[in-house]
mmCIF file of C-alpha atoms in Angstrom:
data_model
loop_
_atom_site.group_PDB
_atom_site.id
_atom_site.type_symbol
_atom_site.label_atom_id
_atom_site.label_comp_id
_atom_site.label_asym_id
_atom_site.label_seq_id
_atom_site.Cartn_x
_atom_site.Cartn_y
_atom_site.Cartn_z
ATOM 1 C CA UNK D 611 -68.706 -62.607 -39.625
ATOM 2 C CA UNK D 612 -65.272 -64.299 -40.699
ATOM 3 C CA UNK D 613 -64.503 -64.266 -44.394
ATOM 4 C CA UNK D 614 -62.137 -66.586 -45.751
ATOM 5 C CA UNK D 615 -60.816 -64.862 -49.112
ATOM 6 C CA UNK D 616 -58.456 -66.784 -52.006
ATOM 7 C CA UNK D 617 -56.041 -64.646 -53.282
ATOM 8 C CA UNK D 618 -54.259 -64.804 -56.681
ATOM 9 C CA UNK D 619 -52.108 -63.570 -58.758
ATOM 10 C CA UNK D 620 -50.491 -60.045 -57.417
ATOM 11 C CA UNK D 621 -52.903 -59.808 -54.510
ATOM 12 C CA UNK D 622 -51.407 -63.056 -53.328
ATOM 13 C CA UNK D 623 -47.931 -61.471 -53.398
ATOM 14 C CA UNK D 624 -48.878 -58.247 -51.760
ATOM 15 C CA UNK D 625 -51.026 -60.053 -48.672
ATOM 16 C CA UNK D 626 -48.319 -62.583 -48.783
ATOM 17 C CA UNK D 627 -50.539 -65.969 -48.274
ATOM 18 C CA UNK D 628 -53.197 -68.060 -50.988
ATOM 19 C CA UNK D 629 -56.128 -67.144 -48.911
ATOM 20 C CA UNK D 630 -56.447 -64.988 -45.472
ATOM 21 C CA UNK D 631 -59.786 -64.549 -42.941
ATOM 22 C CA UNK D 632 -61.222 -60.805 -42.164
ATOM 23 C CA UNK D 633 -64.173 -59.798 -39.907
ATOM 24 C CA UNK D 634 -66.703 -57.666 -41.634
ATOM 25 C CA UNK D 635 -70.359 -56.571 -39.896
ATOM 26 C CA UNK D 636 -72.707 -59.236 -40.242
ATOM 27 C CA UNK D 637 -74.544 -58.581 -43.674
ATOM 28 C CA UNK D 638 -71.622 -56.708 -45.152
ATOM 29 C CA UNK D 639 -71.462 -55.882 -48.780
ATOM 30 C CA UNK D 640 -68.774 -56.695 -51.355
ATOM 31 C CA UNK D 641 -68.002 -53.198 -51.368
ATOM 32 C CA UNK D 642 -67.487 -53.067 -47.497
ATOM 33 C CA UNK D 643 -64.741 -56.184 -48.724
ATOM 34 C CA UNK D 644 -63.019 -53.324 -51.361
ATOM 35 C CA UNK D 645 -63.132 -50.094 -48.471
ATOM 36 C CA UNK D 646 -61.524 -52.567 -46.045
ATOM 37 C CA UNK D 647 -58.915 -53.897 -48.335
ATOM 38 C CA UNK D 648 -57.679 -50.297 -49.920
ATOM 39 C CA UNK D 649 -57.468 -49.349 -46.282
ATOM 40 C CA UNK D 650 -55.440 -51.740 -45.324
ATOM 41 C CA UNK D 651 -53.866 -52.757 -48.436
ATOM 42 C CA UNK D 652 -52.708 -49.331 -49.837
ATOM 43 C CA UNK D 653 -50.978 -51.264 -52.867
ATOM 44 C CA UNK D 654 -54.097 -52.735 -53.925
ATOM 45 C CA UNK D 655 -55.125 -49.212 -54.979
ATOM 46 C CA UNK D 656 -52.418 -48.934 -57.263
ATOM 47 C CA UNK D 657 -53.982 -52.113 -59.780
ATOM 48 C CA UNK D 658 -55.110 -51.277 -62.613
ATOM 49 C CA UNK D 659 -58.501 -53.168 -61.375
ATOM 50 C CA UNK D 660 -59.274 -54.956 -58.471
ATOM 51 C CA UNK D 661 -62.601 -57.387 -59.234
ATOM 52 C CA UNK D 662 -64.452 -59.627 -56.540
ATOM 53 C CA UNK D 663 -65.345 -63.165 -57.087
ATOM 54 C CA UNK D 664 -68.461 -64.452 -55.635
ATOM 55 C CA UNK D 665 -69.017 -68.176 -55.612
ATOM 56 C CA UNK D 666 -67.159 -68.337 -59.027
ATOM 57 C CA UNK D 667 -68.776 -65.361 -60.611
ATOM 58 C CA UNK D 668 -67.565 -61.719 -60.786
ATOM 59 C CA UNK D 669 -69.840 -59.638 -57.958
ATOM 60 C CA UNK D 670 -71.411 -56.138 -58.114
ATOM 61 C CA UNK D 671 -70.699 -53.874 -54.987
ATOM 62 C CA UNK D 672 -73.891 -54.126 -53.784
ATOM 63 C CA UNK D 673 -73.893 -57.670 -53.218
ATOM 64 C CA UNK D 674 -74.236 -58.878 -49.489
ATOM 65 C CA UNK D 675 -71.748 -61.517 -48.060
ATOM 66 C CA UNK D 676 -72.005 -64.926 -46.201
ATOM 67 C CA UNK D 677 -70.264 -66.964 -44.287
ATOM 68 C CA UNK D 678 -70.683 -69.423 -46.611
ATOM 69 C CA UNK D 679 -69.416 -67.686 -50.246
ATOM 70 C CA UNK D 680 -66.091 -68.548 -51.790
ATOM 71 C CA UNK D 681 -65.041 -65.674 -52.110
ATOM 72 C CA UNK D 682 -61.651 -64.456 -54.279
ATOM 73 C CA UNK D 683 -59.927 -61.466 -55.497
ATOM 74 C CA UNK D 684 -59.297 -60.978 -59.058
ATOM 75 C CA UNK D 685 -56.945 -58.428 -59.696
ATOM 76 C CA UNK D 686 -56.036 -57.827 -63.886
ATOM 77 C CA UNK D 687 -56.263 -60.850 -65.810
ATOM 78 C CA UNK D 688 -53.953 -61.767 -68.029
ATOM 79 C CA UNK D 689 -54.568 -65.475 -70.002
ATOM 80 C CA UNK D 690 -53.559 -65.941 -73.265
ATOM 81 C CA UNK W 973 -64.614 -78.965 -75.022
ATOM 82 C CA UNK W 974 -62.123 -77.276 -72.637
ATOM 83 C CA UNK W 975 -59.146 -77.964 -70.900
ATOM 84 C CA UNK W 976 -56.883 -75.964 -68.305
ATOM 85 C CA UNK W 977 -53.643 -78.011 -67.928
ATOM 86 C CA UNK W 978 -50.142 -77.754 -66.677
ATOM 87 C CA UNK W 979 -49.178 -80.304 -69.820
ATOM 88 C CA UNK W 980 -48.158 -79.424 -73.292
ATOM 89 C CA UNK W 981 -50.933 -78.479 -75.230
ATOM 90 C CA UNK W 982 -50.782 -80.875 -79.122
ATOM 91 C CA UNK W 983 -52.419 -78.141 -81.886
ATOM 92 C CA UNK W 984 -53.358 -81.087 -83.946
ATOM 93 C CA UNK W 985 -55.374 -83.664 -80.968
ATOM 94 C CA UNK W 986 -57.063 -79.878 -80.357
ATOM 95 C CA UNK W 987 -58.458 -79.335 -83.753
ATOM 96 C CA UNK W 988 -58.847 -82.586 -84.277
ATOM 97 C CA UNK W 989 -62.016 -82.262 -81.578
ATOM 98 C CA UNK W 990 -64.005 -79.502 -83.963
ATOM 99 C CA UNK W 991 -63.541 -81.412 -86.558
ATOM 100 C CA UNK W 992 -67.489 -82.130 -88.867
ATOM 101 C CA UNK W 993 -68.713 -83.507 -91.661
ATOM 102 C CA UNK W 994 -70.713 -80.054 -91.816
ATOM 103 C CA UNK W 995 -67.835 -78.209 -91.547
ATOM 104 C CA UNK W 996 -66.592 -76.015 -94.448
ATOM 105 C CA UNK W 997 -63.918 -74.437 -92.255
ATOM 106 C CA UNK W 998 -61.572 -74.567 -89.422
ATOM 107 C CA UNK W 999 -59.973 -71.789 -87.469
ATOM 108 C CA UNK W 1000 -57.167 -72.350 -84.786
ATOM 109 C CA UNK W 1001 -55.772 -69.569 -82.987
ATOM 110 C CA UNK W 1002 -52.290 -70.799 -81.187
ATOM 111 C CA UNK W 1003 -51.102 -68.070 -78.518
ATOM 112 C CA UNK W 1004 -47.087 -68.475 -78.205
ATOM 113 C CA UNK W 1005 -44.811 -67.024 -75.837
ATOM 114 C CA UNK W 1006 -43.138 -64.162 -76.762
ATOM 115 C CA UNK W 1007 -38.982 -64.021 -76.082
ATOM 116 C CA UNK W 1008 -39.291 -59.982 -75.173
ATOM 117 C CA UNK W 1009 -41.859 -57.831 -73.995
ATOM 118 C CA UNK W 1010 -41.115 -53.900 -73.284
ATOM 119 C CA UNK W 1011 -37.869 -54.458 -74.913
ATOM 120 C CA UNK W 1012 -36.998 -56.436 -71.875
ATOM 121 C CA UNK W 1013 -35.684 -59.864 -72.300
ATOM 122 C CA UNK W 1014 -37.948 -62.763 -71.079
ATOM 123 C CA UNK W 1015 -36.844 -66.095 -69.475
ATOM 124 C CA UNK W 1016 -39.907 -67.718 -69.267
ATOM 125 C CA UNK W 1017 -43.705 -67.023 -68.276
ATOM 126 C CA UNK W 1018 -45.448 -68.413 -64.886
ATOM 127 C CA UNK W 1019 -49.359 -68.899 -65.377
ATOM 128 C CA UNK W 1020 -51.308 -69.879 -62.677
ATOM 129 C CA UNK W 1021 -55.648 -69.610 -62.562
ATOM 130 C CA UNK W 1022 -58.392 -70.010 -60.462
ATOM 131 C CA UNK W 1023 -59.722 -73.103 -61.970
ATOM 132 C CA UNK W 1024 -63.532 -73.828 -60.865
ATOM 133 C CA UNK W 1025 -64.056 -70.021 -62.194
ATOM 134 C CA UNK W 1026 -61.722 -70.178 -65.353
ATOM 135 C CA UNK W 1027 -63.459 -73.271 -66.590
ATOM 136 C CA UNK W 1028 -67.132 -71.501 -65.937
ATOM 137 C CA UNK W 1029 -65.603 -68.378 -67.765
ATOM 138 C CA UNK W 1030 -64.553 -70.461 -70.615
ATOM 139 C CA UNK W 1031 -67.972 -71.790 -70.455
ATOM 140 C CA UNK W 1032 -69.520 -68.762 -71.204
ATOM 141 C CA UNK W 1033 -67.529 -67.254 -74.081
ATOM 142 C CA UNK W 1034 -68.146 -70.730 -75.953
ATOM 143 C CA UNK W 1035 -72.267 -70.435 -75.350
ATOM 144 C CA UNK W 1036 -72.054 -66.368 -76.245
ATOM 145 C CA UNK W 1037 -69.869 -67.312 -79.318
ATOM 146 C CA UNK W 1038 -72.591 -70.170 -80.014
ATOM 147 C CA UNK W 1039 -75.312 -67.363 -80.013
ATOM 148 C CA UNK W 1040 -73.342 -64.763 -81.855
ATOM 149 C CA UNK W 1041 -72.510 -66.826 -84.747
ATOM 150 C CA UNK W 1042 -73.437 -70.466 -86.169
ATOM 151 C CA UNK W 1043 -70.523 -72.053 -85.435
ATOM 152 C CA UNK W 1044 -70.406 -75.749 -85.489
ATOM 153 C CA UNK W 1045 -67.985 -77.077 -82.177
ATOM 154 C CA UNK W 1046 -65.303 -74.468 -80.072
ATOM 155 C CA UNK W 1047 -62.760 -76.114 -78.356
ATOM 156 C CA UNK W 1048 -60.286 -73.984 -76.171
ATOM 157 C CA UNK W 1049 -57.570 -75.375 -73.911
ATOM 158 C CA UNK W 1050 -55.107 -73.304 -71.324
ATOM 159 C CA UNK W 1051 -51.897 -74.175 -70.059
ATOM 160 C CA UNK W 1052 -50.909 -73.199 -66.896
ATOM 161 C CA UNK W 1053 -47.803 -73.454 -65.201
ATOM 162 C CA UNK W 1054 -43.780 -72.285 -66.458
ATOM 163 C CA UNK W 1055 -43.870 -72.237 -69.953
ATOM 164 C CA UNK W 1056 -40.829 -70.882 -71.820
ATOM 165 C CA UNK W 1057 -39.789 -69.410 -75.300
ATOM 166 C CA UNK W 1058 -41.853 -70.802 -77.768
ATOM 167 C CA UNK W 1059 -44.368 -72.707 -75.911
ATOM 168 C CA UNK W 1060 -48.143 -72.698 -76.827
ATOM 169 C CA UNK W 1061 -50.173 -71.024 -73.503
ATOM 170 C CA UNK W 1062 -53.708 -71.198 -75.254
ATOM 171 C CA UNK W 1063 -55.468 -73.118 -78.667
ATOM 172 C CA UNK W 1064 -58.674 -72.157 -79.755
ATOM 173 C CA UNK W 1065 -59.831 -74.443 -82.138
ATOM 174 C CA UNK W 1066 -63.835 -73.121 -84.229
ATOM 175 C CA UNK W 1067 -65.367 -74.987 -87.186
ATOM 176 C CA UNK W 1068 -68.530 -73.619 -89.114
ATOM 177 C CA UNK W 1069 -69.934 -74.024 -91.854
ATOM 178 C CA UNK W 1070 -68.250 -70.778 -93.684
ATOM 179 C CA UNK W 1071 -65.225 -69.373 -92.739
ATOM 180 C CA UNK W 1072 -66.077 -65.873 -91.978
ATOM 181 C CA UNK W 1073 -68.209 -67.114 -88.996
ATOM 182 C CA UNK W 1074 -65.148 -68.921 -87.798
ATOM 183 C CA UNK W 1075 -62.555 -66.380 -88.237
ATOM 184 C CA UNK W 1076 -64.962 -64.299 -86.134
ATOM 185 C CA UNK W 1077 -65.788 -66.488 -83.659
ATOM 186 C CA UNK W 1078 -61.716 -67.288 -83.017
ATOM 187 C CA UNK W 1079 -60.672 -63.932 -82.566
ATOM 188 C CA UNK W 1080 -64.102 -62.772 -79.857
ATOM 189 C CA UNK W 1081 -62.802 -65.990 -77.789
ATOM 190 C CA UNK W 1082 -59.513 -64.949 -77.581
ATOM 191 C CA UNK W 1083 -59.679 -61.259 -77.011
ATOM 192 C CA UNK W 1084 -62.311 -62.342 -74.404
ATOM 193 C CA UNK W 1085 -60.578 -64.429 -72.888
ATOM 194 C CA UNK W 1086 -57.958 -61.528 -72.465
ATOM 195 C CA UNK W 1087 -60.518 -60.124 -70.636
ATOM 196 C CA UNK W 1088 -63.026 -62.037 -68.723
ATOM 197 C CA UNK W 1089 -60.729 -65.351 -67.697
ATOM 198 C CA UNK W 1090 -58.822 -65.491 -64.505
ATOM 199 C CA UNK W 1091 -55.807 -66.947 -65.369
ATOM 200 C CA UNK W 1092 -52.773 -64.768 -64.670
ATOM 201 C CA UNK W 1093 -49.269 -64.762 -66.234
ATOM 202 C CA UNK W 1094 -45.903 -63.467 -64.564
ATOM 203 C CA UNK W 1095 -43.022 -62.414 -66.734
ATOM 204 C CA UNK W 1096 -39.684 -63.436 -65.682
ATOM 205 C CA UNK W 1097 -36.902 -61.554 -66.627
ATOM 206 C CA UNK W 1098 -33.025 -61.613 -66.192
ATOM 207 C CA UNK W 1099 -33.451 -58.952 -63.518
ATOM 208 C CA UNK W 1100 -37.072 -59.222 -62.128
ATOM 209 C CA UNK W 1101 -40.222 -60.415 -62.510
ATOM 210 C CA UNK W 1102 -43.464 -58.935 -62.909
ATOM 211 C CA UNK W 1103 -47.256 -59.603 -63.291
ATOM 212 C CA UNK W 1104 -48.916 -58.934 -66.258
ATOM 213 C CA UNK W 1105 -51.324 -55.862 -66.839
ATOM 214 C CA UNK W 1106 -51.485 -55.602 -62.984
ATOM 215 C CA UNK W 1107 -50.860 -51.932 -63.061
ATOM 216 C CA UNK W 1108 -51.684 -48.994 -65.226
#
């Protein structure tokens, strides 16, 4: 399945783009999302967090993905 | 009430919205923009947020503060955008009844916020720029 991810913040700067598509096995969890990003991504290890929004809520690991979640990375926030 | 805007927030129009007739208190926390961080000079501060989840975040820390304490009306507004020396980035505006629940309640919002809001700030400096708390 395709998975259209939003990216903000530092993420956006290190992929480069606001949002970008990877192919994960159908049924793929949120922590398949993390593996494949630290892989490919080795500067997303270095954040002090790296979090996984879920149809506007923060997501466990062991939730499984859709086609049809927004889906976003939330590296640290930092409001206020 | 909330608000995430890229237009000068007004302290006063934001308390103005907790004001009650029930209320013995008011607390306002204003968060400013600080001209050095690190001892590194700043130029200015770049927010930017993921709105649809911000707002629902915001949401939240206004119901848990509702439950934690009996607080009367929370407002909190963002800004978002280039703000420079001396601008306001956030107002949190609580009235109660007593002023020790609204003291209290001010100070969880904002130190949640901190930590459960994405909304993101990048510090520009005379030589760089960097984001925030993104690294250890």
């Amino acid at each position: 399945m395709d998975l259209k991810i939003l990216l903000f913040g530092i993420t956006r700067d290190i992929i480069g783009d606001h949002s970008f598509t990877i192919r994960l096995n159908e049924g793929g969890y949120v922590g398949d999302l993390k593996k494949y990003l630290y892989a490919e991504y080795p500067e997303m290890k270095k954040l002090r967090s790296l979090l996984i929004a879920v149809n506007n809520e923060y997501a466990p690991d062991d939730l499984r993905l859709s086609e049809k979640d927004e889906i976003a990375l939330i590296p640290p926030v930092s409001g206020g | 009430m909330i608000k995430i805007t890229e237009h000068p927030l007004n302290p006063e129009n934001i308390t103005a919205t907790v004001y009650d007739d029930n209320a013995g208190g008011v607390s306002v926390f204003i968060g400013t923009v600080r001209s050095s961080t690190r001892d590194k000079k700043v130029i200015r501060l770049e927010f930017e947020t993921y709105l649809n989840m911000a707002i629902k975040e915001i949401e939240k820390i206004i119901e848990e503060a509702k439950q934690k304490w009996p607080i009367l009306h929370m407002t909190i507004h963002h800004r978002i955008g280039k703000l420079t020396i001396g601008e306001i980035a956030v107002v949190i505006a609580v009235s109660s009844s007593h002023r020790k629940e609204a003291f209290a309640a001010c100070q969880y919002a904002i130190d949640t916020l901190k930590q459960t809001v994405p909304i993101w700030k990048k510090e520009i400096f005379e030589d760089g720029e960097e984001w925030v708390s993104a690294h250890p």
